[in-house]
């Protein structure tokens, strides 16, 4: 009945042009616009759907997309150089915005719509 091989996730943003500029221009991800929505191509024929909600958009209060990286500190430095600001959680993240308290190293940031994203160390 359900074909999980074709499943995908999605989340809302304020505006597609703003999202496209960030995901393609800042993060360097391949994106495709279709029918007024934005697809982020995340590899191996997998995509994430972004759809505009305009003024009714409310940012997710949880991490909606994680990007595994080989070196979290390098990824943080490179993204900061592009203007990305990292979130700081009291007692959890260091001055750079990296959580080094157990589990994989991880650092959180937001897209222009306020949705939470992360870079985290690959095992």
CSV table of N, CA and C in Angstrom, one decimal:
chain,number,residue,atom,x,y,z
A,1,UNK,N,0.8,-1.2,0.0
A,1,UNK,CA,0.0,0.0,0.0
A,1,UNK,C,0.9,1.3,0.0
A,2,UNK,N,1.8,1.4,0.9
A,2,UNK,CA,2.7,2.5,1.0
A,2,UNK,C,4.1,2.1,0.5
A,3,UNK,N,4.6,2.9,-0.4
A,3,UNK,CA,6.0,2.6,-0.9
A,3,UNK,C,7.0,3.5,-0.2
A,4,UNK,N,7.6,3.1,0.8
A,4,UNK,CA,8.5,3.9,1.6
A,4,UNK,C,9.7,4.3,0.8
A,5,UNK,N,10.0,3.6,-0.3
A,5,UNK,CA,11.2,4.0,-1.1
A,5,UNK,C,11.0,5.4,-1.8
A,6,UNK,N,9.7,5.8,-1.9
A,6,UNK,CA,9.4,7.1,-2.5
A,6,UNK,C,9.0,8.2,-1.5
A,7,UNK,N,9.2,7.9,-0.3
A,7,UNK,CA,8.8,8.9,0.8
A,7,UNK,C,9.8,10.0,0.8
A,8,UNK,N,9.4,11.2,1.2
A,8,UNK,CA,10.2,12.3,1.3
A,8,UNK,C,9.7,13.2,2.5
A,9,UNK,N,10.5,14.1,3.0
A,9,UNK,CA,10.1,15.0,4.0
A,9,UNK,C,10.0,16.4,3.4
A,10,UNK,N,9.4,17.3,4.2
A,10,UNK,CA,9.3,18.6,3.7
A,10,UNK,C,9.0,19.5,4.9
A,11,UNK,N,9.2,20.8,4.7
A,11,UNK,CA,8.9,21.8,5.8
A,11,UNK,C,8.6,23.1,5.1
A,12,UNK,N,8.0,24.0,5.9
A,12,UNK,CA,7.6,25.3,5.3
A,12,UNK,C,8.7,26.4,5.5
A,13,UNK,N,8.7,27.3,4.6
A,13,UNK,CA,9.5,28.5,4.7
A,13,UNK,C,8.6,29.7,4.4
A,14,UNK,N,9.2,30.9,4.7
A,14,UNK,CA,8.4,32.1,4.4
A,14,UNK,C,8.2,32.3,2.9
A,15,UNK,N,9.3,32.3,2.2
A,15,UNK,CA,9.3,32.6,0.7
A,15,UNK,C,10.3,31.7,0.0
A,16,UNK,N,9.9,31.2,-1.2
A,16,UNK,CA,10.8,30.4,-2.0
A,16,UNK,C,12.0,31.1,-2.4
A,17,UNK,N,11.9,32.3,-3.0
A,17,UNK,CA,13.2,33.0,-3.4
A,17,UNK,C,14.2,33.2,-2.3
A,18,UNK,N,13.8,33.5,-1.1
A,18,UNK,CA,14.6,33.6,0.0
A,18,UNK,C,15.3,32.3,0.4
A,19,UNK,N,14.5,31.2,0.4
A,19,UNK,CA,15.0,29.9,0.7
A,19,UNK,C,16.0,29.4,-0.4
A,20,UNK,N,15.7,29.7,-1.6
A,20,UNK,CA,16.5,29.3,-2.7
A,20,UNK,C,17.9,30.0,-2.6
A,21,UNK,N,17.9,31.3,-2.3
A,21,UNK,CA,19.1,32.0,-2.1
A,21,UNK,C,20.0,31.4,-1.0
A,22,UNK,N,19.4,31.0,0.1
A,22,UNK,CA,20.1,30.4,1.2
A,22,UNK,C,20.6,29.0,0.9
A,23,UNK,N,19.7,28.1,0.5
A,23,UNK,CA,20.1,26.7,0.4
A,23,UNK,C,21.0,26.5,-0.8
A,24,UNK,N,20.8,27.3,-1.9
A,24,UNK,CA,21.6,27.1,-3.1
A,24,UNK,C,22.9,28.0,-3.0
A,25,UNK,N,22.6,29.3,-2.7
A,25,UNK,CA,23.7,30.3,-2.7
A,25,UNK,C,24.7,30.2,-1.5
A,26,UNK,N,24.1,30.0,-0.3
A,26,UNK,CA,24.9,30.0,0.9
A,26,UNK,C,25.4,28.6,1.2
A,27,UNK,N,24.5,27.6,1.3
A,27,UNK,CA,24.9,26.2,1.6
A,27,UNK,C,25.4,25.5,0.4
A,28,UNK,N,25.2,26.0,-0.8
A,28,UNK,CA,25.8,25.3,-2.0
A,28,UNK,C,25.1,24.0,-2.4
A,29,UNK,N,23.8,23.9,-2.0
A,29,UNK,CA,23.1,22.6,-2.3
A,29,UNK,C,22.4,22.8,-3.7
A,30,UNK,N,22.3,21.6,-4.4
A,30,UNK,CA,21.5,21.7,-5.7
A,30,UNK,C,20.0,21.7,-5.3
A,31,UNK,N,19.3,22.7,-5.9
A,31,UNK,CA,17.9,22.8,-5.7
A,31,UNK,C,17.2,22.9,-7.1
A,32,UNK,N,15.9,22.6,-7.0
A,32,UNK,CA,15.0,22.6,-8.2
A,32,UNK,C,13.7,23.3,-7.8
A,33,UNK,N,13.2,24.2,-8.6
A,33,UNK,CA,11.9,24.8,-8.4
A,33,UNK,C,10.9,24.1,-9.2
A,34,UNK,N,9.8,23.7,-8.6
A,34,UNK,CA,8.7,23.1,-9.4
A,34,UNK,C,7.4,23.5,-8.8
A,35,UNK,N,6.5,24.0,-9.6
A,35,UNK,CA,5.2,24.4,-9.1
A,35,UNK,C,5.1,25.3,-7.9
A,36,UNK,N,6.1,26.3,-7.9
A,36,UNK,CA,6.1,27.2,-6.8
A,36,UNK,C,6.7,26.7,-5.5
A,37,UNK,N,7.3,25.5,-5.6
A,37,UNK,CA,7.9,24.9,-4.4
A,37,UNK,C,9.4,24.7,-4.7
A,38,UNK,N,10.2,24.4,-3.7
A,38,UNK,CA,11.6,24.2,-3.9
A,38,UNK,C,12.0,22.8,-3.4
A,39,UNK,N,12.7,22.1,-4.2
A,39,UNK,CA,13.2,20.8,-3.8
A,39,UNK,C,14.7,20.9,-3.6
A,40,UNK,N,15.2,20.4,-2.4
A,40,UNK,CA,16.6,20.3,-2.1
A,40,UNK,C,17.0,18.9,-2.5
A,41,UNK,N,18.0,18.8,-3.4
A,41,UNK,CA,18.5,17.5,-3.8
A,41,UNK,C,19.6,17.1,-2.8
A,42,UNK,N,19.3,16.0,-2.0
A,42,UNK,CA,20.2,15.6,-1.0
A,42,UNK,C,21.0,14.3,-1.3
A,43,UNK,N,21.0,13.9,-2.5
A,43,UNK,CA,21.8,12.8,-3.0
A,43,UNK,C,21.0,11.5,-3.1
A,44,UNK,N,21.5,10.6,-3.9
A,44,UNK,CA,21.0,9.3,-4.2
A,44,UNK,C,19.5,9.4,-4.5
A,45,UNK,N,19.1,10.3,-5.3
A,45,UNK,CA,17.7,10.5,-5.8
A,45,UNK,C,16.8,10.8,-4.6
A,46,UNK,N,17.3,11.4,-3.5
A,46,UNK,CA,16.4,11.8,-2.4
A,46,UNK,C,16.3,13.3,-2.4
A,47,UNK,N,15.1,13.8,-2.1
A,47,UNK,CA,14.9,15.2,-2.1
A,47,UNK,C,14.1,15.6,-0.8
A,48,UNK,N,14.2,16.9,-0.5
A,48,UNK,CA,13.4,17.5,0.6
A,48,UNK,C,12.6,18.6,0.0
A,49,UNK,N,11.3,18.7,0.3
A,49,UNK,CA,10.4,19.7,-0.2
A,49,UNK,C,10.3,20.9,0.7
A,50,UNK,N,10.5,22.1,0.1
A,50,UNK,CA,10.2,23.3,0.9
A,50,UNK,C,9.1,24.0,0.2
A,51,UNK,N,8.1,24.4,1.0
A,51,UNK,CA,6.9,25.1,0.4
A,51,UNK,C,6.7,26.4,1.2
A,52,UNK,N,6.2,27.4,0.5
A,52,UNK,CA,6.0,28.7,1.1
A,52,UNK,C,4.7,28.8,1.8
A,53,UNK,N,4.8,29.4,3.0
A,53,UNK,CA,3.6,29.7,3.8
A,53,UNK,C,3.4,31.2,4.0
A,54,UNK,N,4.4,32.0,3.5
A,54,UNK,CA,4.3,33.5,3.7
A,54,UNK,C,4.2,33.9,5.1
A,55,UNK,N,3.3,34.8,5.4
A,55,UNK,CA,3.2,35.4,6.7
A,55,UNK,C,2.7,34.4,7.8
A,56,UNK,N,2.1,33.3,7.3
A,56,UNK,CA,1.6,32.3,8.3
A,56,UNK,C,2.7,31.3,8.7
A,57,UNK,N,3.9,31.4,8.1
A,57,UNK,CA,4.9,30.5,8.4
A,57,UNK,C,5.3,30.6,9.9
A,58,UNK,N,5.5,29.5,10.6
A,58,UNK,CA,6.0,29.4,11.9
A,58,UNK,C,7.2,28.5,11.9
A,59,UNK,N,8.4,29.0,12.3
A,59,UNK,CA,9.6,28.1,12.2
A,59,UNK,C,9.4,26.9,13.1
A,60,UNK,N,10.0,25.8,12.6
A,60,UNK,CA,10.0,24.6,13.4
A,60,UNK,C,10.8,24.8,14.7
A,61,UNK,N,10.4,24.2,15.8
A,61,UNK,CA,11.1,24.4,17.1
A,61,UNK,C,12.1,23.2,17.3
A,62,UNK,N,12.3,22.5,16.3
A,62,UNK,CA,13.2,21.3,16.3
A,62,UNK,C,14.1,21.3,15.1
A,63,UNK,N,15.1,20.5,15.0
A,63,UNK,CA,15.9,20.4,13.9
A,63,UNK,C,15.2,19.7,12.7
A,64,UNK,N,15.1,20.4,11.6
A,64,UNK,CA,14.3,19.8,10.5
A,64,UNK,C,15.3,19.1,9.5
A,65,UNK,N,16.5,19.5,9.5
A,65,UNK,CA,17.5,18.9,8.5
A,65,UNK,C,18.9,18.9,9.1
A,66,UNK,N,19.5,17.8,9.0
A,66,UNK,CA,20.9,17.6,9.5
A,66,UNK,C,21.8,17.3,8.4
A,67,UNK,N,23.0,17.9,8.4
A,67,UNK,CA,24.0,17.8,7.4
A,67,UNK,C,25.2,17.1,8.0
A,68,UNK,N,25.4,15.8,7.7
A,68,UNK,CA,26.6,15.1,8.2
A,68,UNK,C,27.9,15.7,7.5
A,69,UNK,N,28.9,16.0,8.3
A,69,UNK,CA,30.1,16.5,7.8
A,69,UNK,C,31.3,15.8,8.4
A,70,UNK,N,32.4,15.8,7.7
A,70,UNK,CA,33.6,15.1,8.2
A,70,UNK,C,34.2,15.9,9.4
A,71,UNK,N,34.1,17.2,9.4
A,71,UNK,CA,34.8,18.1,10.4
A,71,UNK,C,33.8,19.2,10.8
A,72,UNK,N,33.2,19.1,11.9
A,72,UNK,CA,32.2,20.1,12.3
A,72,UNK,C,32.8,21.5,12.5
A,73,UNK,N,34.0,21.6,13.1
A,73,UNK,CA,34.7,22.9,13.3
A,73,UNK,C,34.9,23.6,12.0
A,74,UNK,N,35.4,22.8,11.0
A,74,UNK,CA,35.7,23.4,9.7
A,74,UNK,C,34.4,23.8,9.0
A,75,UNK,N,33.3,23.0,9.1
A,75,UNK,CA,32.0,23.4,8.5
A,75,UNK,C,31.5,24.7,9.2
A,76,UNK,N,31.6,24.8,10.5
A,76,UNK,CA,31.1,26.0,11.2
A,76,UNK,C,31.9,27.2,10.7
A,77,UNK,N,33.2,27.1,10.6
A,77,UNK,CA,34.1,28.2,10.2
A,77,UNK,C,33.7,28.6,8.8
A,78,UNK,N,33.5,27.6,7.9
A,78,UNK,CA,33.1,28.0,6.5
A,78,UNK,C,31.7,28.6,6.4
A,79,UNK,N,30.8,28.1,7.1
A,79,UNK,CA,29.5,28.7,7.1
A,79,UNK,C,29.4,30.1,7.8
A,80,UNK,N,30.2,30.3,8.9
A,80,UNK,CA,30.3,31.6,9.5
A,80,UNK,C,30.9,32.6,8.5
A,81,UNK,N,31.8,32.2,7.7
A,81,UNK,CA,32.4,33.1,6.7
A,81,UNK,C,31.4,33.5,5.6
A,82,UNK,N,30.3,32.7,5.5
A,82,UNK,CA,29.3,33.1,4.5
A,82,UNK,C,28.1,33.8,5.2
A,83,UNK,N,28.3,34.1,6.5
A,83,UNK,CA,27.3,34.9,7.2
A,83,UNK,C,26.3,34.1,8.0
A,84,UNK,N,26.5,32.8,8.1
A,84,UNK,CA,25.6,32.0,8.9
A,84,UNK,C,25.9,32.2,10.4
A,85,UNK,N,24.9,32.4,11.2
A,85,UNK,CA,25.1,32.5,12.6
A,85,UNK,C,24.7,31.2,13.3
A,86,UNK,N,25.5,30.8,14.3
A,86,UNK,CA,25.2,29.5,15.0
A,86,UNK,C,24.4,29.8,16.3
A,87,UNK,N,23.6,28.9,16.6
A,87,UNK,CA,22.8,29.0,17.8
A,87,UNK,C,23.6,28.6,19.1
A,88,UNK,N,23.4,29.2,20.2
A,88,UNK,CA,24.1,28.9,21.4
A,88,UNK,C,23.1,28.6,22.4
A,89,UNK,N,23.3,27.4,23.1
A,89,UNK,CA,22.4,26.9,24.1
A,89,UNK,C,23.2,26.9,25.4
A,90,UNK,N,22.7,27.6,26.4
A,90,UNK,CA,23.4,27.7,27.7
A,90,UNK,C,23.8,26.3,28.3
A,91,UNK,N,25.0,26.1,28.6
A,91,UNK,CA,25.5,24.8,29.2
A,91,UNK,C,25.6,23.7,28.2
A,92,UNK,N,25.3,23.9,27.0
A,92,UNK,CA,25.3,22.9,26.0
A,92,UNK,C,26.3,23.1,24.9
A,93,UNK,N,26.4,24.3,24.4
A,93,UNK,CA,27.3,24.6,23.3
A,93,UNK,C,28.5,25.5,23.7
A,94,UNK,N,29.6,25.4,23.0
A,94,UNK,CA,30.7,26.3,23.4
A,94,UNK,C,30.6,27.6,22.7
A,95,UNK,N,31.6,28.4,22.8
A,95,UNK,CA,31.6,29.8,22.2
A,95,UNK,C,31.4,29.8,20.7
A,96,UNK,N,31.8,28.7,20.1
A,96,UNK,CA,31.6,28.5,18.6
A,96,UNK,C,30.2,28.1,18.2
A,97,UNK,N,29.5,27.5,19.2
A,97,UNK,CA,28.2,27.0,18.9
A,97,UNK,C,28.1,25.5,18.7
A,98,UNK,N,29.2,24.8,19.1
A,98,UNK,CA,29.3,23.4,19.0
A,98,UNK,C,29.0,22.7,20.3
A,99,UNK,N,28.2,21.7,20.2
A,99,UNK,CA,27.9,20.8,21.4
A,99,UNK,C,29.0,19.7,21.4
A,100,UNK,N,29.8,19.8,22.5
A,100,UNK,CA,30.9,18.8,22.7
A,100,UNK,C,30.6,17.9,23.9
A,101,UNK,N,29.3,17.8,24.3
A,101,UNK,CA,29.0,17.1,25.6
A,101,UNK,C,28.3,15.8,25.3
A,102,UNK,N,29.0,14.9,24.7
A,102,UNK,CA,28.5,13.5,24.4
A,102,UNK,C,27.8,13.5,23.1
A,103,UNK,N,27.8,12.3,22.5
A,103,UNK,CA,27.2,12.1,21.2
A,103,UNK,C,28.1,12.7,20.1
A,104,UNK,N,27.6,12.7,18.9
A,104,UNK,CA,28.5,13.4,17.9
A,104,UNK,C,28.6,14.9,18.0
A,105,UNK,N,29.7,15.5,17.6
A,105,UNK,CA,29.8,16.9,17.6
A,105,UNK,C,28.7,17.4,16.7
A,106,UNK,N,28.0,18.5,17.2
A,106,UNK,CA,26.9,19.0,16.4
A,106,UNK,C,26.8,20.5,16.7
A,107,UNK,N,26.4,21.3,15.6
A,107,UNK,CA,26.2,22.7,15.8
A,107,UNK,C,24.9,23.1,15.0
A,108,UNK,N,24.1,23.9,15.6
A,108,UNK,CA,22.8,24.3,15.0
A,108,UNK,C,22.8,25.7,14.5
A,109,UNK,N,22.1,25.9,13.4
A,109,UNK,CA,21.9,27.2,12.9
A,109,UNK,C,20.5,27.3,12.2
A,110,UNK,N,20.1,28.4,11.8
A,110,UNK,CA,18.7,28.5,11.2
A,110,UNK,C,18.8,29.0,9.8
A,111,UNK,N,17.8,28.7,9.0
A,111,UNK,CA,17.6,29.2,7.7
A,111,UNK,C,17.0,30.6,7.8
A,112,UNK,N,16.8,31.4,6.7
A,112,UNK,CA,16.2,32.7,6.8
A,112,UNK,C,14.8,32.7,7.4
A,113,UNK,N,14.1,31.5,7.3
A,113,UNK,CA,12.7,31.4,7.8
A,113,UNK,C,12.7,31.0,9.3
A,114,UNK,N,13.9,30.8,9.9
A,114,UNK,CA,14.0,30.4,11.3
A,114,UNK,C,13.9,28.9,11.6
A,115,UNK,N,13.9,28.1,10.6
A,115,UNK,CA,13.9,26.7,10.8
A,115,UNK,C,15.3,26.2,11.2
A,116,UNK,N,15.4,25.3,12.2
A,116,UNK,CA,16.6,24.9,12.7
A,116,UNK,C,17.3,23.8,11.9
A,117,UNK,N,18.5,23.9,11.5
A,117,UNK,CA,19.3,23.0,10.8
A,117,UNK,C,20.6,22.7,11.6
A,118,UNK,N,21.3,21.6,11.2
A,118,UNK,CA,22.5,21.4,11.9
A,118,UNK,C,23.6,20.8,11.0
A,119,UNK,N,24.8,20.9,11.4
A,119,UNK,CA,26.0,20.2,10.9
A,119,UNK,C,26.4,19.3,12.0
A,120,UNK,N,26.6,18.0,11.7
A,120,UNK,CA,27.0,17.1,12.8
A,120,UNK,C,28.1,16.1,12.2
A,121,UNK,N,28.9,15.7,13.1
A,121,UNK,CA,30.1,14.8,12.7
A,121,UNK,C,29.6,13.5,12.3
A,122,UNK,N,30.2,13.0,11.2
A,122,UNK,CA,29.9,11.7,10.7
A,122,UNK,C,30.7,10.7,11.5
A,123,UNK,N,30.1,9.5,11.7
A,123,UNK,CA,30.9,8.5,12.6
A,123,UNK,C,32.2,8.0,11.9
